[in-house]
Short mmCIF file of C-alpha atoms in Angstrom, two decimals:
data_model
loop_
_atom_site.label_atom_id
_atom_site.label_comp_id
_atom_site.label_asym_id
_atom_site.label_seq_id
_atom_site.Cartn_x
_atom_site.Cartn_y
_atom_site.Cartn_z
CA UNK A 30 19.30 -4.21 -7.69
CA UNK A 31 19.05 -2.20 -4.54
CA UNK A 32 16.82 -3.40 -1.53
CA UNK A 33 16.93 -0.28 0.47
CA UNK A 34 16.52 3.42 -0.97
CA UNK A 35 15.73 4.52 2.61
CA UNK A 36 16.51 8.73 2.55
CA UNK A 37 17.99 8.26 -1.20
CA UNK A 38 16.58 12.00 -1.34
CA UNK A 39 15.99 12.92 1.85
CA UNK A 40 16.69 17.36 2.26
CA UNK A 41 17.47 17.54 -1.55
CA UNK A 42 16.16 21.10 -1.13
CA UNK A 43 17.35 22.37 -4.32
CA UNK A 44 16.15 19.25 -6.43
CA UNK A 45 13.11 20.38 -8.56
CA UNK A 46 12.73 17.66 -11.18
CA UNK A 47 14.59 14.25 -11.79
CA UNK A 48 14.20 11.76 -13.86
CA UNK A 49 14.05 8.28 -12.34
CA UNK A 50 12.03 6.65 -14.16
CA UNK A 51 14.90 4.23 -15.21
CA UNK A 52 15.25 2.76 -11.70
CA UNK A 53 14.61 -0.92 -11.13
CA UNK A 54 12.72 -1.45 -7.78
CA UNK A 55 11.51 -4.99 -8.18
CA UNK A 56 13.97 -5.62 -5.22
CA UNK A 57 13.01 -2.46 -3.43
CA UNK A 58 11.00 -2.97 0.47
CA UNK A 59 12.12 0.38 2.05
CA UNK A 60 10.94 3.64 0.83
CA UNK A 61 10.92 5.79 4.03
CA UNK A 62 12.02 9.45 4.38
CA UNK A 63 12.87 8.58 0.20
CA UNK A 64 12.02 12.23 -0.78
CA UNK A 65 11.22 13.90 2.44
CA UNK A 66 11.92 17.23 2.87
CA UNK A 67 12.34 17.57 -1.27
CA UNK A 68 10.65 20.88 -0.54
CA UNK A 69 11.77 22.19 -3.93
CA UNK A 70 10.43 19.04 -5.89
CA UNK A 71 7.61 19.97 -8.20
CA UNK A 72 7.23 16.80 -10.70
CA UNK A 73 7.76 13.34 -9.91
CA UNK A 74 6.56 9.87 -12.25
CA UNK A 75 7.06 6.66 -10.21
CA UNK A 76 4.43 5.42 -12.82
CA UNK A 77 6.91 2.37 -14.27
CA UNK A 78 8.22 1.20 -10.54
CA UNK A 79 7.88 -2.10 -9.54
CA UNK A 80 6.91 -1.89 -5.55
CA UNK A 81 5.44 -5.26 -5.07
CA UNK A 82 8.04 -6.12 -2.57
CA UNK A 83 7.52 -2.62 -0.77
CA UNK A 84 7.02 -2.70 3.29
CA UNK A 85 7.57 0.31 4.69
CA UNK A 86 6.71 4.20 2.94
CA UNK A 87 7.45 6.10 6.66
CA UNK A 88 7.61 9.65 5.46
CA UNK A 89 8.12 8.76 2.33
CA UNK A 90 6.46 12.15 0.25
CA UNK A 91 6.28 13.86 3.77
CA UNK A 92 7.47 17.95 4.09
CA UNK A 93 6.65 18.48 0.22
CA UNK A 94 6.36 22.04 -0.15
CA UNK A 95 6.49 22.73 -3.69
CA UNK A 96 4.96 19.44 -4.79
CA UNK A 97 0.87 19.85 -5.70
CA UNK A 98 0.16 16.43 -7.13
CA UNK A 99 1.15 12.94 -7.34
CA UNK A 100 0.03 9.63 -9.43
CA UNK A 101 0.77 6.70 -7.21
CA UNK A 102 -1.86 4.56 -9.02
CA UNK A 103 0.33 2.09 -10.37
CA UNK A 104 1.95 1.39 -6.59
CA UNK A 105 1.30 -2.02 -5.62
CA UNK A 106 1.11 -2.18 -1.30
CA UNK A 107 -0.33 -5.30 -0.76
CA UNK A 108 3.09 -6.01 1.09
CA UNK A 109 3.25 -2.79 3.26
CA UNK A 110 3.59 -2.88 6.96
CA UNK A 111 3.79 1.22 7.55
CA UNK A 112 3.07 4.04 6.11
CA UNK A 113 3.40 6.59 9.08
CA UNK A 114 3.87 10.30 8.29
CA UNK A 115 3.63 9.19 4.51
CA UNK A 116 2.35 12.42 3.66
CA UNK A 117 2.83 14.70 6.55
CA UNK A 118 2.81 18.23 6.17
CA UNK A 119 3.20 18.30 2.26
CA UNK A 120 1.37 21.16 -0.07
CA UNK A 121 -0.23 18.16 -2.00
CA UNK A 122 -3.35 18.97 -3.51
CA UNK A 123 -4.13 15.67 -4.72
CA UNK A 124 -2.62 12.38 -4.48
CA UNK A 125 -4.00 9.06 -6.63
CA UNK A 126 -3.72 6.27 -4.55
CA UNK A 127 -6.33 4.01 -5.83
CA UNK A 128 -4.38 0.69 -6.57
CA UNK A 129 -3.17 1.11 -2.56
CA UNK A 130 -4.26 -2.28 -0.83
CA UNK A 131 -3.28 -1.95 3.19
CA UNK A 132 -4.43 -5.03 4.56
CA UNK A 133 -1.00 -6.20 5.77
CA UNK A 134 0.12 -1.95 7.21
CA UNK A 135 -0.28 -2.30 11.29
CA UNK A 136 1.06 1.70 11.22
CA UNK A 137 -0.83 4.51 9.98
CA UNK A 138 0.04 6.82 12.46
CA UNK A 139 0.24 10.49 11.22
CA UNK A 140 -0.36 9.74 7.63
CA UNK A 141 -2.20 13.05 6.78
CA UNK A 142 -1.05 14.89 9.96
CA UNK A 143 -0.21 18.78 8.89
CA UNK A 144 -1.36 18.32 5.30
CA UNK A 145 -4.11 21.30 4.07
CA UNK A 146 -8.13 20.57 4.38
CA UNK A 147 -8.04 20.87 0.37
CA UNK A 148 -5.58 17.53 -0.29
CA UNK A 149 -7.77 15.00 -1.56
CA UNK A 150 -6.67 11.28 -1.89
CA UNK A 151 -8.27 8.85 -4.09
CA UNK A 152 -9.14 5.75 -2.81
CA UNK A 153 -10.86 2.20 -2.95
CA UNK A 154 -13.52 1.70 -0.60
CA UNK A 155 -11.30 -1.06 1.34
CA UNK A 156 -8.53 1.08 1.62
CA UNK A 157 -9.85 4.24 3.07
CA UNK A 158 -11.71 1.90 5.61
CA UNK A 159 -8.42 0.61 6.75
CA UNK A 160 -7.03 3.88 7.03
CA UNK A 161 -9.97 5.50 8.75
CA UNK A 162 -10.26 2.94 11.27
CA UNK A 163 -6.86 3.87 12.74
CA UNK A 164 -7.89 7.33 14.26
CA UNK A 165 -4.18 8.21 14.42
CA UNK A 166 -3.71 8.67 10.74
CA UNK A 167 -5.57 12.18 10.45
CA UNK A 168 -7.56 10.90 7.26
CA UNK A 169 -10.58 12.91 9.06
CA UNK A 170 -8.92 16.15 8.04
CA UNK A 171 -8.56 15.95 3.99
CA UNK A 172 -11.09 14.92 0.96
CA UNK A 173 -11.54 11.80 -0.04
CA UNK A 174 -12.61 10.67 -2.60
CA UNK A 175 -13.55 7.03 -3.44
CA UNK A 176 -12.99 5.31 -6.80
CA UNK A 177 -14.75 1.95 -6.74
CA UNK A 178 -17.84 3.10 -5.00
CA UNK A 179 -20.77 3.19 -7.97
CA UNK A 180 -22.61 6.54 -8.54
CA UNK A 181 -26.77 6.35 -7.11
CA UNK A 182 -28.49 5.61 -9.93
CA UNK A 183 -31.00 7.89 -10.34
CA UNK A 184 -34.04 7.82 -13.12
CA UNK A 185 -36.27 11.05 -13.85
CA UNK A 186 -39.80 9.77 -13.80
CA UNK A 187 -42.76 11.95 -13.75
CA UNK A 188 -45.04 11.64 -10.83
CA UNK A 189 -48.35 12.73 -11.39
CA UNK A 190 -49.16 15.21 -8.34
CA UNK A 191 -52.79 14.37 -6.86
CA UNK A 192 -54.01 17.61 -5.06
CA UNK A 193 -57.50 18.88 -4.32
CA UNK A 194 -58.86 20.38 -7.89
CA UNK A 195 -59.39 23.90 -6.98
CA UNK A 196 -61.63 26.47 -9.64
CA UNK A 197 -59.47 26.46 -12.56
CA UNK A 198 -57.00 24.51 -11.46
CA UNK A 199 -55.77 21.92 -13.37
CA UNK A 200 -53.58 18.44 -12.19
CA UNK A 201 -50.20 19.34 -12.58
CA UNK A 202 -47.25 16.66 -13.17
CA UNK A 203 -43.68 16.99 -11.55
CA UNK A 204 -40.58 15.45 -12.84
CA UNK A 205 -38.76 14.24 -9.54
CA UNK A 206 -34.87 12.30 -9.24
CA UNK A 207 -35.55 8.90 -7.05
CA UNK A 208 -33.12 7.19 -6.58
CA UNK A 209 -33.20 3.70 -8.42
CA UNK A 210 -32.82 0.42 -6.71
CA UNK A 211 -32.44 -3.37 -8.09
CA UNK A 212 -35.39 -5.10 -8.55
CA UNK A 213 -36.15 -7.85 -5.57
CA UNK A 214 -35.72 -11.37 -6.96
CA UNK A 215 -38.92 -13.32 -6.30
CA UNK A 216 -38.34 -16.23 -4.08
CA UNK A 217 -38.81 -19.41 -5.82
CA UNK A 218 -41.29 -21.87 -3.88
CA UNK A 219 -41.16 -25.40 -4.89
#
């Protein structure tokens, strides 16, 4: 079991598909520059990789030219002390990070620098505030979207509209969306 696949694919510029999904990273902590500059790559499934001992991802899917998505869902970061340039100036359209967890990652630096105002990352809510508290990482320029935060509720209830009655004019009711809230728990006074 390898420990470091640190530029295993770095300038492959002809590879456009590859199989890897045999690899065992259980043992795995550096990814950096791993498939930069791949700009030929157009499919990749990490989906079965064991990264729980992952700490640094510098570069890692950076310079991705031919590359529009990529399912890094099953990634587990909790470990991960960089991820600078991660994605930097790849064609990525969308990328699915939503199992990331950064709280251990002191370098964000460039993550999104160079990548198009139409790449949108999925996120949780923890995550993304990590990453957008480090100005540096250029998370300000792409879509994000966030997967744990719940949807506003909202309820169509009809709201009878009270207006002056003019000559044939009758009350009229309007259906309006409010937004729904949780009902107040009454304190209990003993």
């Amino acid at each position: 079991n390898v420990g470091s696949m640190m530029a295993m694919f770095y300038d492959c510029i002809e590879l456009k598909s590859i199989d890897i999904s045999n690899f065992h990273t259980e043992n795995v902590y550096d990814m950096s520059f791993m498939f930069a500059e791949c700009s030929s790559l157009e499919s990749l499934d990490l989906s079965g990789w064991d990264t729980s001992k992952l700490e640094r991802m510098d570069y890692a899917f950076s310079y991705l030219n031919s590359l529009r998505s990529l399912n890094l869902s099953s990634f587990k970061t909790t470990n991960v002390k960089s991820v600078a340039n991660l994605f930097a100036n790849s064609s990525l359209i969308s990328a699915d990070c939503s199992s990331f967890a950064l709280s251990q990652c002191k370098n964000f630096k460039d993550m999104f620098t160079g990548c198009s105002s139409s790449f949108t990352i999925y996120l949780k809510t923890n995550t993304y505030d990590q990453i957008k508290s480090h100005s540096e990482s250029g998370i300000g320029n792409i879509k994000v979207s966030i997967v744990d935060r719940p949807q506003s509720i909202k309820m169509e209830i009809e709201i009878e509209t009270k207006s002056e009655k003019k000559p044939n004019q009758k009350n009229e009711t309007q259906k309006k969306n409010l937004p729904v809230s949780e009902p107040k728990k009454p304190k209990q006074i003993f």
